[in-house]
């Protein structure tokens, strides 16, 4: 049995025996002890004399054929469970009749009283059970090999580590540092402060008085008058935002001068509103799923966060049911200044469901070298291939000129007994305040295997940046690994359509001519909302009628 295990075992018994006595139970226990418990997974219960008439029941009336078969099958299966002490065993049953007077069909095949051709059914059960056994043995071997060698031999491919290495990371900043004055900023503050003075742009304080109209008053205007009114209104809003930005930058430059002279940070007593804004800030909105309605739980958690440097939120499951919160984790984000000199940030996300537990931690600490340099040290933990991967990374950014930033970095990832090392170099060049060019290259290595990659990206912002947020980004990447290469290109654009609509477009394609195109539009006008809904319904119906045209089926 051990050297040549059988594929199928037939346990033969009579169907016309109504009782299972102790002798039958002792026989089953003896078979189990000699041949082993595993034989019952390959056993088919074969009941002979299946063409005999059904016996009488407890009431004295003749039982139906199906009832007799069910009663006898249940009795034998119950005896097997008692003999093996395994309630999960449930063997298949085959009915057999070899008597020469058994009823036959027109082709001469023996037919049981229930109309089944027992030879065909028995052969089908044998083949099916053999195939199930082969599939189970194959899956068991794969699972055992994965459990024994997976922790040491399996790891994500090197391009996965390469893409993580080449990502541009923002260095943590102190609370007093403005985004436009950081080492990573590609905007000239002096140019922003002097913007509009040489081209004759009006100042907000020099504009004549303007009285906003109500909706009823606007409705009485003609279309041409409404257009002129909204153009003037938007122009004044733009000038007001520029004025507020310039005032904020002037206050910041004055504060930097006082810090340099007095080596002390001035108090914010002159601007109590700024203190209130630092104490209370709106929590960021949750990302909407691709399909949502007014009952989506994303709208339930809009509130003010009293401590903006500490943010704790639940993590939603994107694959959950509709109208269900679907929480399966929690995330924590915290920022702090170590010794009032070294800003640090911490982000942790923990997910737990019935089958797996995952954790993702990103921590960074930066040190600023004047106004032209910054060094970052980071430690990451991530669940990868059913084990934890630990990453140590560091990089330094140098602002060579006002328009050029150079970055160099190293990383080490420890995954089980495997170490992945990487290095990268990045250069960022700004052309004016609108165009930014970024190029980076890097390599990662693991056990003598190396992958190389290069990214290039160009970003064009709208004319009134940073007040306006419209931009277009064109990027390309090239990855070389194991004598093969992969090239991809992507285009991202976000712009405004009219006063109440925004559109975001994303396009990516690779050298295998596969990719994705996504368009996201939002508006506050009811007519446009109805048009978007109709377009979505038409696209859904088209994909249902033409499955091959589904854009998600790549």
XYZ file of C-alpha atoms in Angstrom:
554
model
C 0.000 0.000 0.000
C 2.834 2.423 0.823
C 5.036 1.553 -2.155
C 2.213 1.335 -4.695
C -0.835 3.154 -3.303
C -4.049 2.388 -5.202
C -5.896 5.054 -7.139
C -9.389 3.798 -6.254
C -10.674 1.461 -3.515
C -14.088 -0.212 -3.721
C -15.754 -1.093 -0.422
C -18.372 -3.710 -1.361
C -21.485 -4.445 0.702
C -25.051 -5.595 0.130
C -27.859 -3.095 -0.241
C -30.477 -5.456 1.190
C -28.866 -5.597 4.651
C -30.818 -3.169 6.790
C -28.770 -3.285 10.001
C -25.131 -2.537 10.762
C -24.054 -4.849 13.591
C -20.910 -4.885 15.713
C -19.218 -7.288 13.320
C -19.398 -4.756 10.505
C -18.053 -2.004 12.767
C -15.172 -4.236 13.920
C -14.383 -5.042 10.291
C -14.231 -1.353 9.398
C -11.935 -0.621 12.347
C -9.648 -3.466 11.329
C -9.455 -2.168 7.754
C -8.625 1.320 9.041
C -5.908 0.115 11.426
C -4.218 -2.076 8.793
C -4.506 0.052 5.659
C -4.528 3.487 7.269
C -6.980 6.328 7.579
C -6.041 7.823 4.204
C -7.668 4.987 2.232
C -11.150 6.339 2.905
C -10.435 9.436 0.820
C -10.054 7.110 -2.217
C -12.931 4.756 -1.397
C -16.220 4.327 -3.251
C -18.981 2.491 -1.391
C -20.285 -0.170 -3.792
C -23.676 -1.694 -2.975
C -24.499 -4.958 -4.717
C -27.909 -6.589 -5.324
C -29.191 -3.138 -6.289
C -31.899 -4.545 -8.586
C -33.590 -6.406 -5.745
C -36.987 -5.270 -4.555
C -37.009 -2.733 -1.718
C -37.671 -4.172 1.757
C -40.534 -3.355 4.094
C -40.295 -0.358 6.367
C -41.004 -0.164 10.125
C -44.712 0.362 9.413
C -44.950 -2.813 7.332
C -45.370 -1.043 3.992
C -42.853 -1.427 1.178
C -40.226 1.334 1.091
C -39.519 3.243 -2.102
C -36.322 2.415 -3.967
C -34.781 5.851 -3.327
C -35.623 5.641 0.383
C -34.025 2.212 0.686
C -30.827 3.378 -1.033
C -30.637 6.503 1.150
C -31.209 4.510 4.348
C -28.521 1.944 3.524
C -26.027 4.585 2.387
C -26.480 6.622 5.557
C -25.979 3.537 7.741
C -22.690 2.573 6.069
C -21.318 6.131 6.113
C -22.194 6.455 9.792
C -20.317 3.222 10.549
C -17.251 4.460 8.658
C -17.271 7.717 10.645
C -17.466 5.775 13.916
C -14.628 3.469 12.896
C -12.352 6.339 11.845
C -13.459 8.906 14.459
C -13.618 11.462 11.648
C -17.052 13.080 11.138
C -15.892 14.794 7.931
C -15.638 11.598 5.861
C -18.403 11.240 3.291
C -17.784 8.657 0.583
C -19.532 8.479 -2.752
C -21.866 5.547 -3.408
C -22.206 3.368 -6.517
C -25.003 0.832 -7.097
C -24.105 -2.508 -8.745
C -26.177 -5.439 -10.041
C -24.614 -8.507 -11.758
C -27.607 -10.863 -11.796
C -28.285 -12.322 -15.230
C -32.000 -11.527 -14.930
C -31.363 -7.795 -14.378
C -33.392 -5.532 -16.662
C -31.534 -4.313 -19.753
C -32.058 -1.470 -22.202
C -32.181 -1.716 -25.985
C -28.361 -1.740 -26.183
C -28.083 -4.678 -23.800
C -26.771 -2.669 -20.839
C -28.001 -3.490 -17.343
C -30.327 -0.847 -15.931
C -31.223 -0.320 -12.267
C -34.795 0.295 -11.068
C -34.114 4.051 -10.942
C -33.192 4.036 -14.663
C -29.402 4.432 -14.268
C -26.809 2.413 -16.200
C -24.641 1.391 -13.271
C -21.488 0.478 -15.264
C -21.220 3.960 -16.797
C -21.833 5.620 -13.439
C -19.226 3.499 -11.652
C -16.562 4.244 -14.281
C -17.372 7.956 -14.123
C -17.004 7.958 -10.327
C -13.647 6.155 -10.585
C -12.257 8.626 -13.109
C -13.568 11.624 -11.136
C -12.113 10.434 -7.838
C -8.744 9.737 -9.475
C -8.614 13.244 -10.967
C -9.545 14.827 -7.632
C -6.759 12.869 -5.921
C -4.170 14.005 -8.477
C -5.235 17.635 -8.127
C -5.043 17.470 -4.332
C -1.588 15.863 -4.399
C -0.325 18.492 -6.834
C -1.676 21.376 -4.736
C -0.228 19.792 -1.578
C 3.238 19.559 -3.141
C 3.087 23.175 -4.270
C 1.918 24.351 -0.861
C 4.628 22.386 0.942
C 7.364 23.655 -1.376
C 6.120 27.215 -0.932
C 6.040 26.887 2.852
C 9.518 25.330 3.018
C 11.365 27.445 0.485
C 9.140 30.476 -0.039
C 10.568 32.417 2.877
C 14.077 32.065 1.523
C 13.736 31.913 -2.240
C 10.649 33.928 -3.140
C 10.805 37.705 -3.323
C 9.129 40.364 -5.436
C 10.872 41.079 -8.742
C 13.578 43.712 -8.797
C 11.520 46.225 -10.843
C 9.182 46.425 -7.835
C 12.033 47.631 -5.608
C 13.310 49.864 -8.418
C 10.009 51.718 -8.786
C 9.908 52.322 -5.031
C 13.477 53.622 -5.061
C 12.913 56.070 -7.935
C 9.888 57.708 -6.309
C 10.491 61.338 -5.382
C 10.040 61.829 -1.646
C 9.190 65.080 0.065
C 11.398 65.966 3.015
C 9.584 66.797 6.276
C 9.562 70.508 7.081
C 9.301 72.523 10.261
C 5.978 74.126 11.097
C 7.387 77.598 10.398
C 8.695 76.689 6.938
C 6.474 77.503 3.991
C 6.201 75.137 1.067
C 7.415 77.785 -1.369
C 10.605 78.434 0.620
C 11.712 74.832 1.123
C 14.729 73.280 -0.558
C 12.400 71.315 -2.839
C 10.568 74.423 -4.061
C 11.065 75.330 -7.700
C 9.366 78.738 -7.365
C 11.264 82.023 -7.035
C 9.752 84.060 -4.173
C 11.112 87.370 -5.427
C 9.577 86.743 -8.829
C 6.249 85.910 -7.200
C 6.308 89.062 -5.076
C 7.108 91.241 -8.100
C 4.692 89.433 -10.404
C 2.194 91.721 -12.079
C 4.071 94.955 -11.374
C 5.784 95.185 -14.735
C 2.954 94.009 -16.992
C 0.385 96.547 -15.798
C -1.676 94.135 -13.718
C -4.098 95.884 -11.387
C -3.825 95.687 -7.620
C -6.784 94.395 -5.663
C -6.875 97.457 -3.374
C -7.034 99.801 -6.379
C -10.146 98.227 -7.880
C -13.455 100.114 -7.657
C -16.091 98.806 -5.219
C -17.898 95.677 -6.287
C -21.227 94.427 -4.944
C -21.951 90.699 -5.370
C -25.408 89.906 -6.715
C -27.831 87.308 -5.442
C -29.059 84.387 -7.545
C -32.368 86.118 -8.192
C -30.606 89.256 -9.427
C -28.253 87.226 -11.635
C -31.213 85.391 -13.178
C -32.671 88.729 -14.348
C -29.529 89.587 -16.320
C -29.065 88.701 -19.964
C -26.541 86.033 -20.983
C -24.032 88.668 -22.078
C -24.418 90.566 -18.803
C -24.054 87.338 -16.816
C -20.845 86.542 -18.674
C -19.419 90.003 -17.957
C -20.449 89.740 -14.298
C -18.845 86.324 -13.769
C -15.664 87.355 -15.608
C -15.317 90.367 -13.318
C -16.103 88.260 -10.263
C -13.502 85.604 -11.143
C -10.910 88.277 -11.921
C -11.368 89.888 -8.508
C -11.167 86.502 -6.756
C -7.897 85.785 -8.547
C -6.431 89.149 -7.532
C -7.562 88.612 -3.927
C -5.845 85.226 -3.771
C -2.643 86.708 -5.184
C -2.793 89.501 -2.628
C -3.211 87.058 0.262
C -0.354 84.912 -1.035
C 1.987 87.902 -1.355
C 1.116 89.098 2.152
C 1.862 85.664 3.523
C 5.208 85.548 1.708
C 6.159 89.030 2.956
C 5.400 88.026 6.554
C 7.475 84.915 6.100
C 10.469 86.835 4.720
C 10.265 89.304 7.606
C 10.182 86.436 10.071
C 13.265 84.889 8.447
C 15.100 88.210 8.769
C 14.216 88.477 12.455
C 15.361 84.915 13.011
C 18.698 85.730 11.451
C 19.131 88.869 13.566
C 17.725 87.783 16.930
C 18.064 83.976 16.655
C 14.540 83.783 18.009
C 11.220 83.067 16.456
C 8.799 86.005 16.806
C 5.442 85.525 18.383
C 2.288 85.426 16.342
C 0.389 87.893 18.502
C -0.197 90.188 15.539
C -2.027 87.460 13.651
C -4.383 85.571 15.957
C -6.189 84.098 12.955
C -3.052 82.169 11.995
C -2.949 80.588 15.441
C -6.560 79.502 15.091
C -5.820 77.986 11.691
C -2.928 76.020 13.184
C -5.086 74.756 16.052
C -8.035 73.674 13.946
C -7.876 72.445 10.379
C -10.328 70.501 8.204
C -9.635 66.811 7.866
C -8.815 65.718 4.312
C -11.671 64.142 2.390
C -11.720 60.432 1.727
C -11.049 59.268 -1.807
C -14.257 58.460 -3.615
C -14.565 54.998 -5.207
C -15.052 54.628 -8.937
C -18.812 54.158 -8.369
C -20.646 55.949 -5.572
C -23.917 57.648 -4.688
C -25.215 60.123 -2.123
C -25.216 57.471 0.624
C -21.498 56.774 0.343
C -19.909 56.906 3.831
C -17.196 59.266 2.573
C -19.489 62.202 3.384
C -20.085 61.191 7.003
C -16.699 62.182 8.341
C -16.192 65.794 7.368
C -15.093 67.632 10.503
C -12.364 69.799 11.984
C -9.306 68.122 13.429
C -8.101 69.870 16.582
C -4.506 68.604 16.263
C -3.366 68.865 12.635
C -0.025 67.146 13.348
C -1.827 63.962 14.494
C -4.379 62.307 12.232
C -6.045 58.963 12.982
C -8.494 57.543 10.459
C -10.211 54.305 9.565
C -9.231 52.542 6.346
C -12.036 51.545 4.015
C -12.122 48.364 1.985
C -12.549 49.232 -1.726
C -13.969 45.754 -2.403
C -16.680 45.977 0.259
C -20.437 45.975 -0.189
C -22.369 49.029 -1.350
C -23.739 51.271 1.418
C -21.394 49.558 3.876
C -18.601 51.265 5.782
C -16.256 48.364 5.027
C -13.600 49.306 7.586
C -10.782 46.777 7.787
C -7.927 48.832 9.179
C -6.700 52.044 10.752
C -4.066 54.592 9.742
C -2.107 57.053 11.864
C -0.182 60.067 10.611
C 1.963 62.156 12.934
C 4.530 64.914 12.509
C 6.910 66.215 15.160
C 10.058 68.305 15.496
C 12.938 66.591 17.270
C 14.915 69.099 19.377
C 13.111 71.886 17.467
C 15.557 71.327 14.599
C 14.849 68.025 12.908
C 11.322 67.621 11.499
C 10.059 64.043 11.429
C 6.970 62.355 10.033
C 5.391 58.989 10.775
C 2.687 57.154 8.831
C 1.369 53.739 9.869
C -1.440 51.695 8.351
C -2.627 48.390 9.793
C -5.106 46.119 7.985
C -6.664 43.000 9.474
C -9.282 40.637 8.135
C -10.168 36.989 8.688
C -7.288 35.693 6.589
C -4.325 38.048 6.779
C -2.722 40.840 8.744
C -0.668 43.546 7.009
C 1.249 46.558 8.251
C 2.836 49.448 6.373
C 5.047 51.987 8.134
C 6.843 55.000 6.647
C 9.026 57.136 8.898
C 11.316 59.993 7.885
C 13.641 62.434 9.626
C 15.238 65.373 7.831
C 17.986 67.831 8.620
C 18.163 71.163 6.822
C 21.533 72.580 5.727
C 20.749 76.254 5.368
C 18.481 77.225 2.495
C 20.226 75.102 -0.115
C 20.442 71.585 1.273
C 18.485 68.905 3.099
C 19.243 65.329 4.179
C 16.599 62.667 4.735
C 16.867 59.404 6.694
C 13.996 56.933 6.641
C 12.949 53.558 7.989
C 10.070 51.582 6.442
C 8.284 48.349 7.330
C 5.985 46.605 4.874
C 4.274 43.219 4.690
C 5.641 41.495 1.604
C 5.265 37.845 0.526
C 3.747 36.907 3.922
C 6.723 38.349 5.792
C 8.015 41.727 6.904
C 10.414 43.740 4.757
C 12.588 46.361 6.479
C 13.990 49.254 4.447
C 16.671 51.760 5.412
C 16.952 54.722 3.058
C 18.734 58.027 2.911
C 19.084 60.856 0.429
C 20.431 64.381 0.159
C 19.012 67.277 -1.857
C 21.159 70.190 -2.945
C 19.844 73.380 -4.497
C 22.683 74.278 -6.854
C 20.910 77.289 -8.314
C 17.514 78.833 -7.811
C 16.182 76.679 -10.622
C 18.094 73.424 -10.166
C 17.831 70.732 -7.467
C 20.050 67.627 -7.399
C 19.269 64.530 -5.321
C 21.296 61.415 -4.524
C 20.154 58.502 -2.391
C 20.832 54.956 -1.176
C 18.549 52.226 0.153
C 18.809 48.773 1.713
C 15.867 46.363 2.038
C 15.999 43.240 4.207
C 13.491 40.519 3.291
C 14.122 37.309 5.213
C 17.684 36.258 4.372
C 17.725 38.464 1.273
C 19.157 41.981 1.060
C 18.318 44.358 -1.785
C 20.559 47.395 -2.257
C 19.850 50.388 -4.457
C 21.170 53.779 -5.495
C 19.576 56.654 -7.394
C 20.377 60.068 -8.830
C 17.810 62.760 -9.656
C 17.971 66.208 -11.196
C 15.167 68.770 -11.287
C 15.239 71.880 -13.466
C 12.659 74.682 -13.491
C 12.083 76.933 -16.478
C 10.188 79.906 -15.128
C 7.374 79.257 -12.687
C 5.384 77.098 -15.098
C 7.633 74.412 -16.608
C 9.470 71.785 -14.536
C 11.730 69.044 -15.936
C 12.664 66.026 -13.792
C 14.979 63.136 -14.698
C 16.163 60.347 -12.426
C 18.006 57.078 -12.806
C 18.838 54.242 -10.461
C 19.717 50.592 -10.001
C 18.877 47.855 -7.496
C 20.775 44.620 -6.919
C 19.974 41.316 -5.201
C 22.170 38.194 -5.158
C 24.074 39.205 -8.279
C 20.950 40.188 -10.197
C 20.609 43.869 -11.137
C 17.822 45.996 -12.587
C 18.290 49.470 -14.066
C 15.703 52.175 -14.594
C 15.267 55.734 -15.792
C 12.349 58.177 -15.544
C 11.762 61.503 -17.292
C 8.912 63.884 -16.573
C 7.815 67.333 -17.735
C 5.146 69.354 -15.918
C 3.494 72.465 -17.323
C 1.369 74.542 -14.959
C -1.194 77.137 -15.855
C -0.246 80.786 -16.198
C -1.464 82.061 -12.810
C 0.249 79.356 -10.725
C 0.311 78.932 -7.705
C -3.186 80.446 -7.508
C -4.414 78.225 -10.319
C -3.954 74.483 -9.909
C -4.324 73.340 -13.513
C -1.388 71.379 -14.925
C -0.322 68.783 -17.474
C 2.361 66.145 -16.875
C 4.048 64.018 -19.539
C 6.308 61.194 -18.373
C 8.279 58.253 -19.740
C 10.124 55.407 -18.027
C 12.519 52.675 -19.119
C 13.394 49.547 -17.088
C 16.056 46.987 -18.034
C 16.156 43.629 -16.244
C 17.434 40.183 -17.241
C 18.228 41.102 -20.848
C 14.750 42.493 -21.323
C 13.392 45.986 -21.210
C 10.058 47.663 -20.590
C 9.124 51.156 -21.695
C 6.009 53.068 -20.693
C 4.619 56.563 -21.142
C 1.917 58.407 -19.262
C -0.001 61.655 -19.492
C -1.838 63.338 -16.613
C -3.807 66.527 -16.975
C -6.260 68.421 -14.827
C -8.023 71.559 -15.951
C -11.195 73.560 -15.446
C -14.099 73.653 -17.885
C -16.081 76.782 -17.221
C -16.605 78.006 -13.675
C -18.148 74.908 -12.111
C -16.509 71.902 -13.776
C -13.143 70.192 -13.436
C -11.730 67.400 -15.578
C -8.844 65.026 -14.829
C -7.415 62.833 -17.606
C -4.964 59.961 -17.193
C -3.429 57.975 -20.069
C -0.689 55.353 -19.850
C 0.662 52.878 -22.402
C 3.664 50.533 -22.552
C 5.728 48.881 -25.262
C 3.336 45.886 -25.294
C 0.595 48.242 -26.522
C -1.458 47.768 -23.382
C -2.542 50.638 -21.193
C -5.385 52.528 -19.655
C -7.366 55.698 -20.279
C -9.406 57.266 -17.492
C -11.388 60.495 -17.427
C -12.794 61.921 -14.217
C -15.128 64.914 -14.330
C -16.939 66.730 -11.540
C -19.370 69.598 -11.732
C -21.896 71.413 -9.583
C -24.417 72.165 -12.341
C -27.459 69.914 -12.510
C -27.583 69.764 -16.306
C -23.957 68.668 -16.579
C -24.475 66.110 -13.815
C -27.387 64.648 -15.791
C -25.271 64.511 -18.968
C -22.450 62.738 -17.111
C -24.946 60.243 -15.687
C -26.406 59.525 -19.126
C -22.929 59.044 -20.619
C -21.979 56.644 -17.822
C -25.179 54.632 -18.341
C -24.596 54.453 -22.108
C -21.002 53.262 -21.599
C -22.181 50.623 -19.128
C -24.824 49.313 -21.531
C -22.314 49.313 -24.398
C -19.831 47.254 -22.350
C -22.594 44.817 -21.386
C -23.601 44.318 -25.022
C -19.987 44.205 -26.265
C -17.863 42.481 -23.583
C -14.782 42.573 -25.778
C -14.872 46.385 -25.770
C -14.579 46.632 -21.985
C -11.625 48.930 -21.297
C -10.812 47.170 -18.035
C -10.288 43.792 -19.705
C -6.722 44.097 -20.847
